[in-house]
mmCIF file with all atom_site columns, C-alpha atoms in Angstrom:
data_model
loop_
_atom_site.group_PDB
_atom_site.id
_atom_site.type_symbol
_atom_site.label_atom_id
_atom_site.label_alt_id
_atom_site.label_comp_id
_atom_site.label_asym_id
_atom_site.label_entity_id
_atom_site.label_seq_id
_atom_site.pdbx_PDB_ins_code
_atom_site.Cartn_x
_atom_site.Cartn_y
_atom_site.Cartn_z
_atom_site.occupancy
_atom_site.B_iso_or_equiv
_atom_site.pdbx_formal_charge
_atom_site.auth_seq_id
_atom_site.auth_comp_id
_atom_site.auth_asym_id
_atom_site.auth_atom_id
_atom_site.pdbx_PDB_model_num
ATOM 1   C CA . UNK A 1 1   ? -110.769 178.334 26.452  1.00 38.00 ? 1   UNK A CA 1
ATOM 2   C CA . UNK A 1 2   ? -110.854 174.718 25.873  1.00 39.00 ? 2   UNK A CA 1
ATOM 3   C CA . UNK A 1 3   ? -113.980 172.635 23.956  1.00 37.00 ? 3   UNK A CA 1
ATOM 4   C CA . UNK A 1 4   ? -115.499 170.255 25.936  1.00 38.00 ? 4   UNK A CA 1
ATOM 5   C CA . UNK A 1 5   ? -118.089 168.946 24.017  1.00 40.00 ? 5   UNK A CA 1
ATOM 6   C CA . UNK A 1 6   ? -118.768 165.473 23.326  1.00 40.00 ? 6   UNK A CA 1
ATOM 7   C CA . UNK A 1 7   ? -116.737 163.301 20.921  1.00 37.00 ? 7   UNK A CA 1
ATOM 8   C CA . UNK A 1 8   ? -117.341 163.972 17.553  1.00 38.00 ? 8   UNK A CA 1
ATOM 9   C CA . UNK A 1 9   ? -119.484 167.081 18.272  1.00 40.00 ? 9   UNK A CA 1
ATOM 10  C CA . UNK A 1 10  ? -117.764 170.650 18.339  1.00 40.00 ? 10  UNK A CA 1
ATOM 11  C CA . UNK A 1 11  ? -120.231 171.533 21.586  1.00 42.00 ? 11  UNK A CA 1
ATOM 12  C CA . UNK A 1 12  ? -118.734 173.735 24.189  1.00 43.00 ? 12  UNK A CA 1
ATOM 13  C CA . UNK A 1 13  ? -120.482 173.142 27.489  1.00 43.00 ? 13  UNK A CA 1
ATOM 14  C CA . UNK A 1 14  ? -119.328 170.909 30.001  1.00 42.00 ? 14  UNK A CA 1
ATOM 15  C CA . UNK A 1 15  ? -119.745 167.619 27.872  1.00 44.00 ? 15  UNK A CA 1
ATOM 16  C CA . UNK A 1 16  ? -122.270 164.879 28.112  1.00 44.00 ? 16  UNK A CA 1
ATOM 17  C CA . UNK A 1 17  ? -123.225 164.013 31.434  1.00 43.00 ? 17  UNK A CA 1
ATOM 18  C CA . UNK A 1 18  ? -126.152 164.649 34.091  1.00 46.00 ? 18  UNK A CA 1
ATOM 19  C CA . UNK A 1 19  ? -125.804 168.418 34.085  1.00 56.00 ? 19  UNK A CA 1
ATOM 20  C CA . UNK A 1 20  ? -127.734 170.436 32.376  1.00 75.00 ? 20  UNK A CA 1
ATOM 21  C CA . UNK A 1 21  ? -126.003 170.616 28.829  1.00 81.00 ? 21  UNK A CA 1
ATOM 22  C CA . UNK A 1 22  ? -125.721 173.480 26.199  1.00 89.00 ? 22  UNK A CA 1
ATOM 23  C CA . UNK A 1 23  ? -127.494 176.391 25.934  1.00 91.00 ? 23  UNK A CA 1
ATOM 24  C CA . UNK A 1 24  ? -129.353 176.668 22.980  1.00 89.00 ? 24  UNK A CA 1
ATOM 25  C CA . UNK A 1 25  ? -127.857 179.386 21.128  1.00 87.00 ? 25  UNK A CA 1
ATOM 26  C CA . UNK A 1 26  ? -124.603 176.931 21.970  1.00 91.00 ? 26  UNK A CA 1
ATOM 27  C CA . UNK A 1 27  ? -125.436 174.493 19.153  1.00 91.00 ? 27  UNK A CA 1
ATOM 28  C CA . UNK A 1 28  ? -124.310 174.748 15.597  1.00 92.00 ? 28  UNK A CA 1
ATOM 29  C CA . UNK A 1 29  ? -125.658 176.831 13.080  1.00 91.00 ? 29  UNK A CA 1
ATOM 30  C CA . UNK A 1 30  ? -125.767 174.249 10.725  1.00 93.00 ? 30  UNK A CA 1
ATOM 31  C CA . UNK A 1 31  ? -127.172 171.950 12.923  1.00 93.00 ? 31  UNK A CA 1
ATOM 32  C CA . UNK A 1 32  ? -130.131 174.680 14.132  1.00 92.00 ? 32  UNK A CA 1
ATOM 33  C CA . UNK A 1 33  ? -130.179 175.398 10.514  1.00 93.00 ? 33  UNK A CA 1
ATOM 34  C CA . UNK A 1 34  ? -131.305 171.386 9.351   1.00 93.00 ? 34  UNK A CA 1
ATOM 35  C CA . UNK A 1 35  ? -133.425 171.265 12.682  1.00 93.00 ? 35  UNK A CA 1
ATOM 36  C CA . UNK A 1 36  ? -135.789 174.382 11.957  1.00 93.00 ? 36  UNK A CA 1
ATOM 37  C CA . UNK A 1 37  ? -135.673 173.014 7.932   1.00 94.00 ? 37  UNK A CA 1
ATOM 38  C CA . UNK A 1 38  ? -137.300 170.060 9.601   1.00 94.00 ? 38  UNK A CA 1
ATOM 39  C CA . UNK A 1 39  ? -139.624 171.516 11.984  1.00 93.00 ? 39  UNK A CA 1
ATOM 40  C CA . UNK A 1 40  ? -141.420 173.982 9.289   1.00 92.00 ? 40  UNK A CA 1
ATOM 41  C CA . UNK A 1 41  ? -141.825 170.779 7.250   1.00 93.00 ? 41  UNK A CA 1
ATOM 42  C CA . UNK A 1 42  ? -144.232 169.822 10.221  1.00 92.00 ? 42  UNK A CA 1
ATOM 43  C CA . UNK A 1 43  ? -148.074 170.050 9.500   1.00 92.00 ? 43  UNK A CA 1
ATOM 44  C CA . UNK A 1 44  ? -149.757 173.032 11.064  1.00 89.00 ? 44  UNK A CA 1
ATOM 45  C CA . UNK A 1 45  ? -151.220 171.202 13.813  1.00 90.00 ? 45  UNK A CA 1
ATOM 46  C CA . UNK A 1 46  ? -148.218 169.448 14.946  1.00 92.00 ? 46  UNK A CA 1
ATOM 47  C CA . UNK A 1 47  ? -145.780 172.345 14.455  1.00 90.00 ? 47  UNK A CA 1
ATOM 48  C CA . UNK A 1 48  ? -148.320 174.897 16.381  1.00 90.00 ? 48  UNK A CA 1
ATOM 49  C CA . UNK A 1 49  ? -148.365 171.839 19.191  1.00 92.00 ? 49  UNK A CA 1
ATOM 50  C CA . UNK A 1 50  ? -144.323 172.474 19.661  1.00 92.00 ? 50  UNK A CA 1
ATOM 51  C CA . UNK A 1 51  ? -144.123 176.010 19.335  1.00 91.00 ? 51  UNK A CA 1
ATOM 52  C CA . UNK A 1 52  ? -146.890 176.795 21.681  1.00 90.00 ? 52  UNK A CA 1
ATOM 53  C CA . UNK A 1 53  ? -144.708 175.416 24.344  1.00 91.00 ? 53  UNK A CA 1
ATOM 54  C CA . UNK A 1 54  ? -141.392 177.499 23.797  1.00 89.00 ? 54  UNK A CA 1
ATOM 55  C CA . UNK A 1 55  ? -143.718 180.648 23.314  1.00 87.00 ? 55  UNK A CA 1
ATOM 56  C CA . UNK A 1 56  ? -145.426 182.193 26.444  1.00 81.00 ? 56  UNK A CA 1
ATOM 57  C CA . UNK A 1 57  ? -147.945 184.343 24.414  1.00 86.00 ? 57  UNK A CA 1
ATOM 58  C CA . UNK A 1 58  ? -150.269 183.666 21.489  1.00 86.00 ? 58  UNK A CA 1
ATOM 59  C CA . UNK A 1 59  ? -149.869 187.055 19.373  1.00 84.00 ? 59  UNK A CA 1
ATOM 60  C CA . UNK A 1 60  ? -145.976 186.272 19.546  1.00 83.00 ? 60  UNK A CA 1
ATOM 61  C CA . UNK A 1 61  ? -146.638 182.753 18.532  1.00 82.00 ? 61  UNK A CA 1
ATOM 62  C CA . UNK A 1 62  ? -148.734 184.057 15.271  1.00 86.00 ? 62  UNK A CA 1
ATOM 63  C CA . UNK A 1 63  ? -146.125 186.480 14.339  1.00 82.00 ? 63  UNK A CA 1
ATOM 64  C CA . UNK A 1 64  ? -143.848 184.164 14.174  1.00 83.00 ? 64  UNK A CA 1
ATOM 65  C CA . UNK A 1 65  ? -145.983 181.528 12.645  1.00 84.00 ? 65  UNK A CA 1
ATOM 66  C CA . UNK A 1 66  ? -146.431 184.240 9.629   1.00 86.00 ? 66  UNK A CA 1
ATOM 67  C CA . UNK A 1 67  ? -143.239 185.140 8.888   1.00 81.00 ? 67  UNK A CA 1
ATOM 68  C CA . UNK A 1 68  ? -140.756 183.061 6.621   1.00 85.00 ? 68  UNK A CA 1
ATOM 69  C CA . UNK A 1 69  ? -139.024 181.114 8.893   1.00 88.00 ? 69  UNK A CA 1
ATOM 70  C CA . UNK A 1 70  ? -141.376 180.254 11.785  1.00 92.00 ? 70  UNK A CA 1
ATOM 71  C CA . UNK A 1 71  ? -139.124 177.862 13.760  1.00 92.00 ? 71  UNK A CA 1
ATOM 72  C CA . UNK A 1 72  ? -136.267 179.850 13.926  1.00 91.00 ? 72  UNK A CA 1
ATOM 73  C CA . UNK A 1 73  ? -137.952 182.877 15.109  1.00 90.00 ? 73  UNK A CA 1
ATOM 74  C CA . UNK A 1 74  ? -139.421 180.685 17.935  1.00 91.00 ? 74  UNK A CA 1
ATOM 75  C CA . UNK A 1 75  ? -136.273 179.469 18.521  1.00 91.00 ? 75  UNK A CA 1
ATOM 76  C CA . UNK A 1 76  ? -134.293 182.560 18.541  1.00 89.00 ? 76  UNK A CA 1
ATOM 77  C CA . UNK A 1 77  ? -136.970 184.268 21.302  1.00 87.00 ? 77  UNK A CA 1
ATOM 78  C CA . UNK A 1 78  ? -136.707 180.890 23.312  1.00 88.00 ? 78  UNK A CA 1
ATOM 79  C CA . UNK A 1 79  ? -132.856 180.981 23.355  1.00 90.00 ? 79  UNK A CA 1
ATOM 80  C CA . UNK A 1 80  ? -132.825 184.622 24.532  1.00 89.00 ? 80  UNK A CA 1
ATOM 81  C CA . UNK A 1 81  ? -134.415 183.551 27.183  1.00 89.00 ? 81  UNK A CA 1
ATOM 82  C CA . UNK A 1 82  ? -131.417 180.718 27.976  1.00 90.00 ? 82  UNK A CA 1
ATOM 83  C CA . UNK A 1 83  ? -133.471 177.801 26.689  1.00 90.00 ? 83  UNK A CA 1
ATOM 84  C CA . UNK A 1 84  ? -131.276 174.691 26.862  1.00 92.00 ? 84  UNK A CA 1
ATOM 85  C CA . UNK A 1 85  ? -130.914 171.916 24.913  1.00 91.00 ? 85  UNK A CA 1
ATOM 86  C CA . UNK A 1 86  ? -131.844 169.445 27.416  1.00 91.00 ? 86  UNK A CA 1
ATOM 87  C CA . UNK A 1 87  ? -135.147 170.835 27.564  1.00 92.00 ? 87  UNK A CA 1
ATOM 88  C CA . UNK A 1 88  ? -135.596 171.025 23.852  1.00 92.00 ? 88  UNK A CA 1
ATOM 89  C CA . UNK A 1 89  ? -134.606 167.646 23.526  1.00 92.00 ? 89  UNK A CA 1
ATOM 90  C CA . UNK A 1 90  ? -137.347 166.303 26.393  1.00 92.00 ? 90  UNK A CA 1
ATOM 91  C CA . UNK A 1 91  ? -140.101 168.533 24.649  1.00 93.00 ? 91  UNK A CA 1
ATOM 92  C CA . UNK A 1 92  ? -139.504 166.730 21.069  1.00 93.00 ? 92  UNK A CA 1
ATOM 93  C CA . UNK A 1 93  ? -139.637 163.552 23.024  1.00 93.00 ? 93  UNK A CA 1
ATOM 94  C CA . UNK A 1 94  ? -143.018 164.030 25.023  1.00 93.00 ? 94  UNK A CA 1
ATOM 95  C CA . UNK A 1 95  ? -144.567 165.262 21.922  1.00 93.00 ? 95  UNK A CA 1
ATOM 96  C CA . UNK A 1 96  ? -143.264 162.398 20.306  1.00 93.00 ? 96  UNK A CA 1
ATOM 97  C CA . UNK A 1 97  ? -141.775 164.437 17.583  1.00 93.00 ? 97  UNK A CA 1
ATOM 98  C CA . UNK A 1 98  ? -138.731 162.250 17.447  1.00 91.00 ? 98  UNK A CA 1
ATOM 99  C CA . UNK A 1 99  ? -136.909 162.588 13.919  1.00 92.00 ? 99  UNK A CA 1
ATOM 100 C CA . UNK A 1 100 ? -136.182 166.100 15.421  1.00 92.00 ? 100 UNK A CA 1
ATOM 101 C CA . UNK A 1 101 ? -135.103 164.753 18.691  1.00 91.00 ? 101 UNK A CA 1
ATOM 102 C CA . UNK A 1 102 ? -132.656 162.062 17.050  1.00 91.00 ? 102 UNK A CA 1
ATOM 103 C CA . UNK A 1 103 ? -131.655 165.104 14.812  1.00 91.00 ? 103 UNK A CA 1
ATOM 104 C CA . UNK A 1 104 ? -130.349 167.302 17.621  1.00 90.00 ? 104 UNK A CA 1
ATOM 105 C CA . UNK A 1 105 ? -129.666 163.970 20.059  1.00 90.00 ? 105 UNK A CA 1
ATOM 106 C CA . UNK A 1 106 ? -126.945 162.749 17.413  1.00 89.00 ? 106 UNK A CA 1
ATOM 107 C CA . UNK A 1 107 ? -124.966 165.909 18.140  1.00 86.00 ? 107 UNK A CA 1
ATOM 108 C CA . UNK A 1 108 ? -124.648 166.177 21.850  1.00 80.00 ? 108 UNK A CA 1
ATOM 109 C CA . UNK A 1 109 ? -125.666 162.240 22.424  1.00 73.00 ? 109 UNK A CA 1
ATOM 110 C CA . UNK A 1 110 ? -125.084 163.027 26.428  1.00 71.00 ? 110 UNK A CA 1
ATOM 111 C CA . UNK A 1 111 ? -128.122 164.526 26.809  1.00 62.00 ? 111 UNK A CA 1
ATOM 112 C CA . UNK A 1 112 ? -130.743 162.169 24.993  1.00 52.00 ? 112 UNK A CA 1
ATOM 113 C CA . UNK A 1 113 ? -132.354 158.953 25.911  1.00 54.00 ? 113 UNK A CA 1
ATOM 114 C CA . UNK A 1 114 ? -133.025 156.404 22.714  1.00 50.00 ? 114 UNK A CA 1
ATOM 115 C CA . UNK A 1 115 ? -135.812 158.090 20.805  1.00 48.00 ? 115 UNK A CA 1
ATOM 116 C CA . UNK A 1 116 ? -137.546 154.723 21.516  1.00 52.00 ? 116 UNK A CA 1
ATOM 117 C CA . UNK A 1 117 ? -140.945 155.311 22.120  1.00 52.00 ? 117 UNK A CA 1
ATOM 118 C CA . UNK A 1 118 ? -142.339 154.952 25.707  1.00 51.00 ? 118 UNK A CA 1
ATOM 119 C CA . UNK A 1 119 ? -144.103 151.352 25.776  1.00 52.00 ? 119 UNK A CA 1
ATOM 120 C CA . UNK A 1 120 ? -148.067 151.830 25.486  1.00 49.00 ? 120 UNK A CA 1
ATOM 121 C CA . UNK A 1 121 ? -149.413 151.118 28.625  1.00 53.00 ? 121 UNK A CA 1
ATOM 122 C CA . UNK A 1 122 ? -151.604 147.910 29.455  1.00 57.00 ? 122 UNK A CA 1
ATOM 123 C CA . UNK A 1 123 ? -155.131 147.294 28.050  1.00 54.00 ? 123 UNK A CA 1
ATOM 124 C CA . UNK A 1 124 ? -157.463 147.217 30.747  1.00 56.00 ? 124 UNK A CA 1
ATOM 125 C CA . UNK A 1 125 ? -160.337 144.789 30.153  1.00 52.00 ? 125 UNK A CA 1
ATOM 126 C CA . UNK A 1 126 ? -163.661 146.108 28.921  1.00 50.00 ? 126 UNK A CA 1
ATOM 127 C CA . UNK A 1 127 ? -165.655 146.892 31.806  1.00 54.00 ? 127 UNK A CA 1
ATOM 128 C CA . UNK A 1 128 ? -168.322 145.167 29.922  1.00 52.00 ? 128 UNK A CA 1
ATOM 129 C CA . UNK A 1 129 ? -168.447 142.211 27.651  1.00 52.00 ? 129 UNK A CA 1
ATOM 130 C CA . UNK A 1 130 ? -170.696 142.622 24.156  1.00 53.00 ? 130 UNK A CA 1
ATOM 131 C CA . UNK A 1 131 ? -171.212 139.216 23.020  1.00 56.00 ? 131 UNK A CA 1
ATOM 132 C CA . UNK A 1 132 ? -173.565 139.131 19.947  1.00 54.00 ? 132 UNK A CA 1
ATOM 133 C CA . UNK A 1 133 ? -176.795 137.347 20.062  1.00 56.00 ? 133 UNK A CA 1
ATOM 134 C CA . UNK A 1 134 ? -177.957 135.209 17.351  1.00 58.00 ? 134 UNK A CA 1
ATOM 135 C CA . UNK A 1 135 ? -180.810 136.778 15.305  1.00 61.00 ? 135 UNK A CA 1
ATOM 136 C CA . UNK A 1 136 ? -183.293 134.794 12.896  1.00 58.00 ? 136 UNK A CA 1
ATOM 137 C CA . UNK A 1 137 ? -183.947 136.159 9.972   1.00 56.00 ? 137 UNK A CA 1
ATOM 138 C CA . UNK A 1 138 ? -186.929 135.941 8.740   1.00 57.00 ? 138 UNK A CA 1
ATOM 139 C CA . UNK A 1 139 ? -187.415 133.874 6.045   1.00 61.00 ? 139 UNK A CA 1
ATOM 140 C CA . UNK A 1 140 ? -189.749 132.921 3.050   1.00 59.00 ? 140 UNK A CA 1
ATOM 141 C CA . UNK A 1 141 ? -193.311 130.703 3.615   1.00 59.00 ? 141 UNK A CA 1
ATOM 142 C CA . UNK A 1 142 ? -192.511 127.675 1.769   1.00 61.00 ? 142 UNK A CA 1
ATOM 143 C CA . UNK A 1 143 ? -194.414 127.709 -1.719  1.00 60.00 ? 143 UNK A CA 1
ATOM 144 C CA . UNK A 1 144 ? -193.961 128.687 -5.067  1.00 60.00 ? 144 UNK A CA 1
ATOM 145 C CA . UNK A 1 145 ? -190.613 129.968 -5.944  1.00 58.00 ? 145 UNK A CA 1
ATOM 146 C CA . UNK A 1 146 ? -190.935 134.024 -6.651  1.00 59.00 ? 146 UNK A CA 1
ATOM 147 C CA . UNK A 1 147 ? -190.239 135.502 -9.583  1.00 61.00 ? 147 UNK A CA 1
ATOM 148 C CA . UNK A 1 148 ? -187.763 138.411 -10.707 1.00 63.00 ? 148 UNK A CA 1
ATOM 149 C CA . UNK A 1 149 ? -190.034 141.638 -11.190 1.00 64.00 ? 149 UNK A CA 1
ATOM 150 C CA . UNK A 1 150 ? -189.778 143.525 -14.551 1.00 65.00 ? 150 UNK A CA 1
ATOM 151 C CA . UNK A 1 151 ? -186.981 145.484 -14.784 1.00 64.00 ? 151 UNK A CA 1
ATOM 152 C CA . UNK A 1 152 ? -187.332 149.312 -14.940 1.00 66.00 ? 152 UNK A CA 1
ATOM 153 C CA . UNK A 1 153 ? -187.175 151.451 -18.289 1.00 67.00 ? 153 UNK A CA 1
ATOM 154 C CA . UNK A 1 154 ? -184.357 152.679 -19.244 1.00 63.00 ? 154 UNK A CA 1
ATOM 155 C CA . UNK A 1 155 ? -182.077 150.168 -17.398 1.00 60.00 ? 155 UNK A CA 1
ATOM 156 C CA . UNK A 1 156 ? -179.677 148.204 -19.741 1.00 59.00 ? 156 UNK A CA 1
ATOM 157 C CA . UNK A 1 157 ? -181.518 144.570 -20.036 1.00 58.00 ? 157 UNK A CA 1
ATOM 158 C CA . UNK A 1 158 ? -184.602 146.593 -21.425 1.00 54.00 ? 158 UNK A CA 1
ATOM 159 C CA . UNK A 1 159 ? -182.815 149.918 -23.407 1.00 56.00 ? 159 UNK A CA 1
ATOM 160 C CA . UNK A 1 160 ? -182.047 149.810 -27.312 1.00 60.00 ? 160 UNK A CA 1
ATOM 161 C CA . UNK A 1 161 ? -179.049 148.854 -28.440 1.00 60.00 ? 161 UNK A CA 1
ATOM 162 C CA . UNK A 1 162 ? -176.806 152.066 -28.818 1.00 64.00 ? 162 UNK A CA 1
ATOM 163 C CA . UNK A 1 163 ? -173.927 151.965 -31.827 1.00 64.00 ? 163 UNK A CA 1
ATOM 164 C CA . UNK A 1 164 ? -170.560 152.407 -30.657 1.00 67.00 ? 164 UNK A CA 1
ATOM 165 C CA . UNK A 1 165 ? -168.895 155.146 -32.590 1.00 67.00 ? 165 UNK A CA 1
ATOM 166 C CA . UNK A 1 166 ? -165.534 154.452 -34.823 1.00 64.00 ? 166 UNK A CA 1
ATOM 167 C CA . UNK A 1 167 ? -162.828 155.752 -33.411 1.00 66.00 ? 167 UNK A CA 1
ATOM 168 C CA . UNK A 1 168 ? -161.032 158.962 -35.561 1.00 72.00 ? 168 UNK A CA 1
ATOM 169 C CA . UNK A 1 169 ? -158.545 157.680 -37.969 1.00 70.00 ? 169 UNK A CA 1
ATOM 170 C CA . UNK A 1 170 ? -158.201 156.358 -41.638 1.00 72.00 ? 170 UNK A CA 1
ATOM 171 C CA . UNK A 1 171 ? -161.314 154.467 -42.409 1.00 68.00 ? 171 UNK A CA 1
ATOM 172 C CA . UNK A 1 172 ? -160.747 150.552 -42.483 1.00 65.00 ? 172 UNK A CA 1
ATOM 173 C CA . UNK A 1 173 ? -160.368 149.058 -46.154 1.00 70.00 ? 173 UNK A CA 1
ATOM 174 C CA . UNK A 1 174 ? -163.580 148.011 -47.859 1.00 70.00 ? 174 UNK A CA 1
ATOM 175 C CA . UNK A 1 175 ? -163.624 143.936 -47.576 1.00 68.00 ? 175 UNK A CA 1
ATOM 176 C CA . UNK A 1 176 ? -163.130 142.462 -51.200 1.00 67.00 ? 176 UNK A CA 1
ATOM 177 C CA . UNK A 1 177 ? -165.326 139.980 -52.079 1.00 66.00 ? 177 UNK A CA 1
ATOM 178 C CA . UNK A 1 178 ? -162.622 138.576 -54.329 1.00 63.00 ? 178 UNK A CA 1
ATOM 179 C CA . UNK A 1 179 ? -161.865 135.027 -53.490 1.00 64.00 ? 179 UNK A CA 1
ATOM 180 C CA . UNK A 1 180 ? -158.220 134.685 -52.024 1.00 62.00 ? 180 UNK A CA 1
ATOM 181 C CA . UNK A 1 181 ? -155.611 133.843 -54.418 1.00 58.00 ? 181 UNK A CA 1
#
């Protein structure tokens, strides 16, 4: 059987184009094998956001959460069930997960739009406009300029004076009080 995978890439399948590429237990081992590396690196949130769409049901989605390789147990389930990598690929994208995308996109670059980000869309204008109003503050009657109350006890302008202990060490010499020579 000949390989017709893409360029570089070893990837059987019938090559980069608009079909629907590789299945996923198609791809490399050492490829799957950097991708799920990456994937567990993920914090919790963002890695239960991906796996919760490749697994149908929640108990299987814990057990494989638990174990020691979480991704590629999702993964392995997912490609018994002929995931591709097509749809992979799309499902990094919309969850904007996209060093994993460009990861897997390098390999079989057929199948993968630029990992660009879609453009944000338009800020509408505020259905309301908030200007601020100019307040007064109140101010002084003239007279007599005030004075600063007394300050508290215990606050430094009115506490004692505490001594500063010598840090541990030799003690300093004793000053001479022989004139210099």
């Amino acid at each position: 059987m000949a390989r017709r995978g893409p360029g570089p890439g070893p990837g059987p399948g019938p090559g980069p184009g608009p079909g629907p590429g590789p299945f996923l237990h198609e791809v490399p081992a050492w490829l799957m094998c950097n991708f799920c590396r990456l994937m567990d690196a993920l914090n919790r949130s963002d890695w239960e956001r991906f796996a919760s769409r490749l697994v149908p049901e929640q108990g299987e989605l814990r057990l494989a959460a638990a174990g020691p390789g979480p991704t590629a147990a999702v993964l392995w389930g997912w490609a018994q069930r002929n995931g591709r990598l097509r749809e992979l690929l799309e499902l990094l994208r919309g969850l904007h997960l996209l060093r994993a995308h460009d990861l897997l996109a390098a390999w079989y670059p057929g199948l993968a739009s630029p990992s660009e980000p879609p453009p944000l869309p338009p800020l509408d204008p505020p259905a309301f406009s908030v200007t601020p109003s100019p307040r007064l503050l109140p101010t002084a009657p003239p007279g007599p300029p005030q004075t600063r109350s007394p300050p508290l006890p215990g606050t430094p302008e009115t506490a004692p004076p505490r001594a500063i202990p010598a840090p541990p060490g030799p003690p300093p010499p004793a000053p001479s009080s022989a004139p210099p020579a």
